[in-house]
PDB file of C-alpha atoms in Angstrom:
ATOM      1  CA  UNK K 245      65.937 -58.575  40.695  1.00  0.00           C
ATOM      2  CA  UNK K 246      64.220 -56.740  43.614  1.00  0.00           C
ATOM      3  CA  UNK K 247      63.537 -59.481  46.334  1.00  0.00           C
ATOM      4  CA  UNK K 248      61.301 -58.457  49.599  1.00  0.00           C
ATOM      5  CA  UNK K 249      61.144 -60.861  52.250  1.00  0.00           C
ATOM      6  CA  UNK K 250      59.007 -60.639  55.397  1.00  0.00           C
ATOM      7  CA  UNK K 251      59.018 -62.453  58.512  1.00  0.00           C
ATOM      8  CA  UNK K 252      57.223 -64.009  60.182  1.00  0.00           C
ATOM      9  CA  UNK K 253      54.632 -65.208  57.637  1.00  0.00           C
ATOM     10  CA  UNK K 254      52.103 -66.528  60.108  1.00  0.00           C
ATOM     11  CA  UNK K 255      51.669 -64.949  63.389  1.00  0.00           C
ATOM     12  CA  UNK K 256      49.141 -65.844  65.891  1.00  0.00           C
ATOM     13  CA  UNK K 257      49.138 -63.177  69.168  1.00  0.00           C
ATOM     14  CA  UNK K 258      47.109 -62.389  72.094  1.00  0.00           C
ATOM     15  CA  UNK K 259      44.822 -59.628  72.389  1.00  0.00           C
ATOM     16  CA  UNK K 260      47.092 -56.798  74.185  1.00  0.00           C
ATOM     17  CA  UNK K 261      50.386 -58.079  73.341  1.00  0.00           C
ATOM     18  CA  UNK K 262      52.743 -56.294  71.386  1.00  0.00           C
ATOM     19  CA  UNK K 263      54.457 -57.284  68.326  1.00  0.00           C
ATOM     20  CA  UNK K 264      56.994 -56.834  65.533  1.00  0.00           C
ATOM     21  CA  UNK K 265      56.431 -57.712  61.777  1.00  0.00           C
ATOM     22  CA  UNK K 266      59.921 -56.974  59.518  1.00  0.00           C
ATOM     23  CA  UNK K 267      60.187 -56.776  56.104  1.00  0.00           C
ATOM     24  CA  UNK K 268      63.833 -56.831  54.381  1.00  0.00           C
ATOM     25  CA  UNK K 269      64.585 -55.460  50.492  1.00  0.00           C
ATOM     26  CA  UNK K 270      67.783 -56.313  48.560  1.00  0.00           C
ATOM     27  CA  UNK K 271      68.357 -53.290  46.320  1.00  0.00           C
ATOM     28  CA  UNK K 272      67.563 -49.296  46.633  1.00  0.00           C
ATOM     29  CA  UNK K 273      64.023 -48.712  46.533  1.00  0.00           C
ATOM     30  CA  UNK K 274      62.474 -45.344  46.513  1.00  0.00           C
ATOM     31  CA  UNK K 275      59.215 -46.088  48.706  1.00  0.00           C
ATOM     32  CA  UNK K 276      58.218 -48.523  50.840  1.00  0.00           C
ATOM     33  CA  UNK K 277      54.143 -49.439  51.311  1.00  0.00           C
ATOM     34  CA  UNK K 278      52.767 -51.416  54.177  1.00  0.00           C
ATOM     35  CA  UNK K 279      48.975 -52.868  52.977  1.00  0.00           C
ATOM     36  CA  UNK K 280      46.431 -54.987  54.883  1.00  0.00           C
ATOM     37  CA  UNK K 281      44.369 -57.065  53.378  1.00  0.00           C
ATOM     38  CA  UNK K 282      41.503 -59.339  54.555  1.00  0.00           C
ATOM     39  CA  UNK K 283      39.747 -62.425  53.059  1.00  0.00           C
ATOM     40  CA  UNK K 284      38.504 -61.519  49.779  1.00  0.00           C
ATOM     41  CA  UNK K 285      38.977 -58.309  49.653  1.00  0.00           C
ATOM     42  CA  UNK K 286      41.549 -55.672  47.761  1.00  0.00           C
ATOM     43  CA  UNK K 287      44.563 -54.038  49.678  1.00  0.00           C
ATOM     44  CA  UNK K 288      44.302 -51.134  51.877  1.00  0.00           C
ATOM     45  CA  UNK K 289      46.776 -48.472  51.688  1.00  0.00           C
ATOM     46  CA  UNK K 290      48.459 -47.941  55.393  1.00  0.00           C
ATOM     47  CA  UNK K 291      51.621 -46.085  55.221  1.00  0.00           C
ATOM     48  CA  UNK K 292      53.780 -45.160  53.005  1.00  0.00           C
ATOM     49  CA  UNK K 293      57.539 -44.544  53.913  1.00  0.00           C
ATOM     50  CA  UNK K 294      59.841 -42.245  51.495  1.00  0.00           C
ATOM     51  CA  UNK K 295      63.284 -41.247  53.512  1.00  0.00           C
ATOM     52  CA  UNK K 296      65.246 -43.129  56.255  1.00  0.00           C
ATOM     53  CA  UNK K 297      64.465 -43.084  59.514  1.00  0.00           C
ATOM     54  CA  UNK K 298      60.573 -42.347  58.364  1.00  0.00           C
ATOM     55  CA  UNK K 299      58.283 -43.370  61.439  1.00  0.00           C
ATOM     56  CA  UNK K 300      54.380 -43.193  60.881  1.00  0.00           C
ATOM     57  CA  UNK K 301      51.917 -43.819  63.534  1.00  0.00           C
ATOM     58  CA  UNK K 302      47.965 -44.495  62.613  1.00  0.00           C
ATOM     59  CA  UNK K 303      46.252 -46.266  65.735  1.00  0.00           C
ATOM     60  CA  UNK K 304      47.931 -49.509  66.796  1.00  0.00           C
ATOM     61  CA  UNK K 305      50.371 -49.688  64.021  1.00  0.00           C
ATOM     62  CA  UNK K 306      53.604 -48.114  63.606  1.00  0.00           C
ATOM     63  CA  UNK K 307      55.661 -48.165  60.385  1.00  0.00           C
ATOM     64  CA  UNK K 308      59.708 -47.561  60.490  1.00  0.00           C
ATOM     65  CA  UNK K 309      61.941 -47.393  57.522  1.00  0.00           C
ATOM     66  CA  UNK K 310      66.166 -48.067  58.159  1.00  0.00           C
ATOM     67  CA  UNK K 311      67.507 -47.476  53.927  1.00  0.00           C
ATOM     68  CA  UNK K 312      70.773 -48.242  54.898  1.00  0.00           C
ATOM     69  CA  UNK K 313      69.928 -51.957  56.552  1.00  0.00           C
ATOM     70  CA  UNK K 314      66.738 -52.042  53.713  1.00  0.00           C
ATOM     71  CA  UNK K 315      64.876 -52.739  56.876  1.00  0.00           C
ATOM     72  CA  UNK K 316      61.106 -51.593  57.528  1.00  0.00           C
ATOM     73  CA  UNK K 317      59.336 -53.025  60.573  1.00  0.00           C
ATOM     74  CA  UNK K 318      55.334 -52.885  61.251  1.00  0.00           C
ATOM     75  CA  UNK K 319      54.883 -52.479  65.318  1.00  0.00           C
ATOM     76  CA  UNK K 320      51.394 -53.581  66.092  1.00  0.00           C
ATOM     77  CA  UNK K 321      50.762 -52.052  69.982  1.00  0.00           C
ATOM     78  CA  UNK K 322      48.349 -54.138  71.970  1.00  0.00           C
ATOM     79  CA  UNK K 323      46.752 -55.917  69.400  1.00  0.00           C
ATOM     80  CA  UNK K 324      42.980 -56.615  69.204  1.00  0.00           C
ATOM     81  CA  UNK K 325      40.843 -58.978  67.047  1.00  0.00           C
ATOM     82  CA  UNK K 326      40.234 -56.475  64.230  1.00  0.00           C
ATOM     83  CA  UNK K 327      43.586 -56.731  63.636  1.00  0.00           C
ATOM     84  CA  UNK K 328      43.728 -59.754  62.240  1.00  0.00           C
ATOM     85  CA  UNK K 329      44.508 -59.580  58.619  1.00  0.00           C
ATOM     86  CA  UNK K 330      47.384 -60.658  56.094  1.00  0.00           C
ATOM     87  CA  UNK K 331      49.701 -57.729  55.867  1.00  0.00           C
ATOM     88  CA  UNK K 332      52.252 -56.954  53.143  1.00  0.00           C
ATOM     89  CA  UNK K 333      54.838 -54.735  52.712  1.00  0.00           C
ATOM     90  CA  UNK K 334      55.674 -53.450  49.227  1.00  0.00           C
ATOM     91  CA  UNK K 335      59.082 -51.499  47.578  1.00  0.00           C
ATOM     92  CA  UNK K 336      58.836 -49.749  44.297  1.00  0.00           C
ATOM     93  CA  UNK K 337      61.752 -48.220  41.967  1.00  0.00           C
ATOM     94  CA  UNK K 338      61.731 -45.531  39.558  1.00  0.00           C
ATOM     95  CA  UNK K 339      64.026 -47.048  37.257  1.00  0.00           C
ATOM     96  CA  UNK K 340      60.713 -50.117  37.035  1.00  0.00           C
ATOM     97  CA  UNK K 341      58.401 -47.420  36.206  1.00  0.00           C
ATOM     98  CA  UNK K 342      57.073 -47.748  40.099  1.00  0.00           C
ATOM     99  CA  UNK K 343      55.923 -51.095  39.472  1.00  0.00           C
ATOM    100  CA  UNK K 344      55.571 -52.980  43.335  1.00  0.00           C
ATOM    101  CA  UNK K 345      57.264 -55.534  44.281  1.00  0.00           C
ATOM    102  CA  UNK K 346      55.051 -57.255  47.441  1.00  0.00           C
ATOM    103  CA  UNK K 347      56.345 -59.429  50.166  1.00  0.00           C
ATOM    104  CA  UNK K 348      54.806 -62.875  50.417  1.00  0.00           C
ATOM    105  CA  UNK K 349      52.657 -61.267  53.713  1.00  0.00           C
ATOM    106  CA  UNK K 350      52.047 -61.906  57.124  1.00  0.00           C
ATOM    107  CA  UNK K 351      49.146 -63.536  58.270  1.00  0.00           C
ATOM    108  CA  UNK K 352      48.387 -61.943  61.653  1.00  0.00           C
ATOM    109  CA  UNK K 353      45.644 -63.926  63.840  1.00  0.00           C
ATOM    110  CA  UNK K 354      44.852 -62.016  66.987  1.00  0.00           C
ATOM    111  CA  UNK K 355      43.290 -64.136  69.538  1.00  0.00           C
ATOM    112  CA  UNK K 356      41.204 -63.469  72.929  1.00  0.00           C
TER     113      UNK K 356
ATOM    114  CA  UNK G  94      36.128 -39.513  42.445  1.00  0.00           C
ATOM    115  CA  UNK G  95      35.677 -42.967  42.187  1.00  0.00           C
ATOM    116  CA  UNK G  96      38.084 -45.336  42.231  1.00  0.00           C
ATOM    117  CA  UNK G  97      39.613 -47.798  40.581  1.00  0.00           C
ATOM    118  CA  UNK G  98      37.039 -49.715  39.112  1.00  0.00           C
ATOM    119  CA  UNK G  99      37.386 -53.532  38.086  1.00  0.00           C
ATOM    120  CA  UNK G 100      35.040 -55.784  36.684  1.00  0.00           C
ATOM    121  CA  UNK G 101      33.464 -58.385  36.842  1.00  0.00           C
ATOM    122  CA  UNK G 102      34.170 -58.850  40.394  1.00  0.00           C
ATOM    123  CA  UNK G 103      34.299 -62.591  39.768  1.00  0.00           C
ATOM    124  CA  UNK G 104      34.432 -64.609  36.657  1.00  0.00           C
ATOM    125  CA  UNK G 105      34.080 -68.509  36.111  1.00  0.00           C
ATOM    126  CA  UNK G 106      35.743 -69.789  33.147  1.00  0.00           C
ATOM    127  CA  UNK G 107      35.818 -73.359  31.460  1.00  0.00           C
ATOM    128  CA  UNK G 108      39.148 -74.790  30.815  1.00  0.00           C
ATOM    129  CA  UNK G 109      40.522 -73.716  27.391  1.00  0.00           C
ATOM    130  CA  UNK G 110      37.872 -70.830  26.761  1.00  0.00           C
ATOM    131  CA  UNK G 111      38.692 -66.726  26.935  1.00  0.00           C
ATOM    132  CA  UNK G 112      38.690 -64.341  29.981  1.00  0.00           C
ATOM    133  CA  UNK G 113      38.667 -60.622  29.835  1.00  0.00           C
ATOM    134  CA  UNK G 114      39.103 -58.741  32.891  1.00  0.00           C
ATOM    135  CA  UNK G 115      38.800 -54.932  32.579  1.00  0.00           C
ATOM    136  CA  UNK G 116      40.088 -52.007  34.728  1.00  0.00           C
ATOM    137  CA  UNK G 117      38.695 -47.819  34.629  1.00  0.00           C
ATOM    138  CA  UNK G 118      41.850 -46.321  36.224  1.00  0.00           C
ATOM    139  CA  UNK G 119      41.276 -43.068  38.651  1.00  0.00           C
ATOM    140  CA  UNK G 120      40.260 -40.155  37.027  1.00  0.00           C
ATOM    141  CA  UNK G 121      43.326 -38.319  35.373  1.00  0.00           C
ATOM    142  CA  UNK G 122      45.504 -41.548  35.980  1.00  0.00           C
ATOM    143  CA  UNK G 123      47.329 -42.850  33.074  1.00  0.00           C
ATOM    144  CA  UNK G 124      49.687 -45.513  34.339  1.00  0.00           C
ATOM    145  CA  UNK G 125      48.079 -49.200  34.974  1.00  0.00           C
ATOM    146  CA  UNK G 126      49.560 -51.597  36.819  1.00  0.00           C
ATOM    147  CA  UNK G 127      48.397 -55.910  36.536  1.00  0.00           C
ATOM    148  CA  UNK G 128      49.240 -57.926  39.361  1.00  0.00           C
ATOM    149  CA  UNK G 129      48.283 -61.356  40.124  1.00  0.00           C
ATOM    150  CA  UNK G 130      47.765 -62.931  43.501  1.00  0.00           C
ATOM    151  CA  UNK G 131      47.725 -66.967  43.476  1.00  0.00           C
ATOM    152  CA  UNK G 132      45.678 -68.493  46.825  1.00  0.00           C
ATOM    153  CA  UNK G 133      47.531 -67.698  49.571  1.00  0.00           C
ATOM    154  CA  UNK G 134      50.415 -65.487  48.467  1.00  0.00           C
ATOM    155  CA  UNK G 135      51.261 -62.011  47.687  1.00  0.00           C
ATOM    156  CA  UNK G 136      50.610 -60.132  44.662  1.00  0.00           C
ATOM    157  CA  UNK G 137      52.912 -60.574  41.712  1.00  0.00           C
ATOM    158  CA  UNK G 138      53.502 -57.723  38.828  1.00  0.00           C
ATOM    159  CA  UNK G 139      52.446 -58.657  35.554  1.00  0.00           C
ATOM    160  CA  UNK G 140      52.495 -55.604  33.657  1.00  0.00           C
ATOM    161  CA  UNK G 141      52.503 -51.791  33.593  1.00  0.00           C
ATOM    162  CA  UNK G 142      50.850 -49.597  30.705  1.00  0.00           C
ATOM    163  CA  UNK G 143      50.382 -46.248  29.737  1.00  0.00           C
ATOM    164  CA  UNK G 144      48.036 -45.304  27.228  1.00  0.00           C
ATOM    165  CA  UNK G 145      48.534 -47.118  24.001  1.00  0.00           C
ATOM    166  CA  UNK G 146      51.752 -48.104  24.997  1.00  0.00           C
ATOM    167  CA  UNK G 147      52.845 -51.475  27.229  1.00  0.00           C
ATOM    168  CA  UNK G 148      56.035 -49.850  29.040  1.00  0.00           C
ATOM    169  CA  UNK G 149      56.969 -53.537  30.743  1.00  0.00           C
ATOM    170  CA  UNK G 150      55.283 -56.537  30.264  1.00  0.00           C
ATOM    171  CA  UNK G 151      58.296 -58.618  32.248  1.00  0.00           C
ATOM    172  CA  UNK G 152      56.146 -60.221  34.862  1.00  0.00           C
ATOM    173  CA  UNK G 153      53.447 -61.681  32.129  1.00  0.00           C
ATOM    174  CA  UNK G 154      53.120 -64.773  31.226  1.00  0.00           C
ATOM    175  CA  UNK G 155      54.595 -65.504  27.285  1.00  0.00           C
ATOM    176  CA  UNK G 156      51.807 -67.248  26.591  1.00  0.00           C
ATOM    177  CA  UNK G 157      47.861 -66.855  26.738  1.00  0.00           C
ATOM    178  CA  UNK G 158      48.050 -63.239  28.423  1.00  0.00           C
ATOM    179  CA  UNK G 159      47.724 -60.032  27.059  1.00  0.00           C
ATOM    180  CA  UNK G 160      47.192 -56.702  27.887  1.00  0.00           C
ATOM    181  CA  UNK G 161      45.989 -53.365  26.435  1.00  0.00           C
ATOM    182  CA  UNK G 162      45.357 -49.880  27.521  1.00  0.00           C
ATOM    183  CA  UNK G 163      43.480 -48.273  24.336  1.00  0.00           C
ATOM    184  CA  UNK G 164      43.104 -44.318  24.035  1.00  0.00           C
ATOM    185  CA  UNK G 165      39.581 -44.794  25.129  1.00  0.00           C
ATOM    186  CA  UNK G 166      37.950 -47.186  27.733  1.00  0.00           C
ATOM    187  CA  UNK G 167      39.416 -49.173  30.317  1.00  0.00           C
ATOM    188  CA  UNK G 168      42.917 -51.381  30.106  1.00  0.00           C
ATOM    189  CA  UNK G 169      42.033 -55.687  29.201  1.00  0.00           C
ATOM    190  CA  UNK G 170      43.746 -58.161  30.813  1.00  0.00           C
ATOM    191  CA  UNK G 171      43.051 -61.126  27.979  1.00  0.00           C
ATOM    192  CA  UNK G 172      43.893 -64.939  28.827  1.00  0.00           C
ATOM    193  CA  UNK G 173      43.379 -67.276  26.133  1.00  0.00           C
ATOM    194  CA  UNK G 174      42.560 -71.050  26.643  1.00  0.00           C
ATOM    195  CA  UNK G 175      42.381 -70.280  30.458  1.00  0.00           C
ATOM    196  CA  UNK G 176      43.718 -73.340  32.296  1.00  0.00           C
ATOM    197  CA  UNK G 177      43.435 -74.245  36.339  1.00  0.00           C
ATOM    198  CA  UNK G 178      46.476 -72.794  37.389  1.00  0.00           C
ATOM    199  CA  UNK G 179      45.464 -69.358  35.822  1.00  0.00           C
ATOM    200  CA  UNK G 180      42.643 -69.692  39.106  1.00  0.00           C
ATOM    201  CA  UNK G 181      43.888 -66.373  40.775  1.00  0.00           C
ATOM    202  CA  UNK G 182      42.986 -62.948  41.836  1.00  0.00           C
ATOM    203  CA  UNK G 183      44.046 -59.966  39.601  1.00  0.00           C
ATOM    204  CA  UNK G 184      44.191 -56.725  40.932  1.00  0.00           C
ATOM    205  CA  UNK G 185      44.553 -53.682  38.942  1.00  0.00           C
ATOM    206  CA  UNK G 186      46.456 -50.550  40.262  1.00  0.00           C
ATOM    207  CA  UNK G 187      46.571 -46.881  38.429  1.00  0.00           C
ATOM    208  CA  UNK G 188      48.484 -43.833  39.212  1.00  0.00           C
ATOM    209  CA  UNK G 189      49.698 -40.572  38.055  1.00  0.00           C
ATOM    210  CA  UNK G 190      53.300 -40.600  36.883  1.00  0.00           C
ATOM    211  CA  UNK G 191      55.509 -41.212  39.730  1.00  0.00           C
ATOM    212  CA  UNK G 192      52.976 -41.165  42.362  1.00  0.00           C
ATOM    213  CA  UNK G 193      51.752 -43.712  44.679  1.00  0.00           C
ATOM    214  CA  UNK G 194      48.971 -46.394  42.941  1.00  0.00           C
ATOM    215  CA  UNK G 195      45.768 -47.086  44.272  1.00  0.00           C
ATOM    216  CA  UNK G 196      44.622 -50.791  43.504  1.00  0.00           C
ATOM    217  CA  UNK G 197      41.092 -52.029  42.488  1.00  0.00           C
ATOM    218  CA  UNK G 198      38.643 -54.360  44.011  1.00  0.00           C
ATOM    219  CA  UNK G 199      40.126 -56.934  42.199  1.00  0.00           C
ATOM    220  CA  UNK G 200      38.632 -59.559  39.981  1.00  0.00           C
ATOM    221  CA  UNK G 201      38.620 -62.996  40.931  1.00  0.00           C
ATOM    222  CA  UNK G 202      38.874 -65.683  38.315  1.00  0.00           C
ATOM    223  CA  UNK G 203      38.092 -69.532  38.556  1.00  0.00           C
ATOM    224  CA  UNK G 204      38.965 -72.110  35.970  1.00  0.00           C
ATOM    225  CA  UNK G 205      36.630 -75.067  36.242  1.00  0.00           C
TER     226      UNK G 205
END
């Protein structure tokens, strides 16, 4: 069974400080999705990572993707208070038909 | 394009009667993905379809679920004799083959 752990689960940060979010998969995968989602709403797509040593960069958050550890991190770069959301990382394998399997999320509270 | 399409939005159910919840995948998608998110945890995968066909139904429920994904219309998520714990969020997700899914607003059910 494909298990996806991320750490930390709760994560409460001051506005401008930096910060790390990792997310760890036991078998092969063949992508890796990072979503945010905020109260009551659906996911939003933010990166997807295909081949090791992917790095993708879209404001304050960077994505990075190790295959060989089954490592992604999510960077968030002097945070702000829009940040604040639950974030989840997500692996999918061909041989499941693509189906995702989600990390429990981090719930990111960015604070003045 | 619009996308994927749930409905209703929200749906209140009485212990022990039917829900339906109902997903239009992307235009040109055939693959649908279930997932369920319980209060304050990530999304679990219920079940993947392609048309007429359930291709893994591993993650539902043996009981009191079903799901369909007719030639026409949109794919049902049935649950008979709804009980409390059913209380969740389900979120729909359609693709082409192989490609990355894009999920639905989601539809979120509560068992009184």
């Amino acid at each position: 069974e494909l298990k996806v752990e991320q750490n930390p689960l709760f994560l409460s940060m001051q506005e401008g400080k930096n910060y790390t979010i990792y997310c760890n998969y036991s078998t092969t995968s063949d992508r890796l999705y990072w979503y945010r989602q905020d109260p009551g709403k659906s996911l939003e797509s933010l990166f997807v990572l295909l081949s090791n040593g992917a790095v993708k960069q879209e404001g304050r958050l960077m994505a990075s993707l190790d295959t060989k550890a089954r490592l992604s991190t999510l960077h968030i770069t002097a945070a702000v208070h829009d940040l604040s959301a639950t974030y989840f990382c997500a692996v999918d394998n061909r041989n499941s038909g693509y189906a995702l399997n989600f990390g429990k999320g981090t719930s990111l509270l960015v604070t003045p | 394009n619009a996308g994927v399409m749930q409905n209703p939005r929200h749906l209140v159910r009485r212990r022990g009667q039917e829900a339906r919840l109902r997903c239009s995948p992307m235009k040109g998608h055939s693959h649908v993905y279930w997932y369920r998110q319980l209060p304050e945890e990530g999304l679990k995968f219920m079940v993947y379809l392609q048309k007429e066909n359930i291709i893994d139904e591993s993650g539902m429920p043996k009981e009191r679920f079903s799901a369909e994904f007719p030639k026409e219309g949109p794919s049902i998520l049935r649950i008979q004799q709804v009980v409390r714990g059913d209380s969740a969020a389900y979120f729909c997700a359609s693709s082409q083959s192989g490609n990355e899914a894009f999920f639905g607003q989601g539809t979120r059910l509560t068992v009184v």
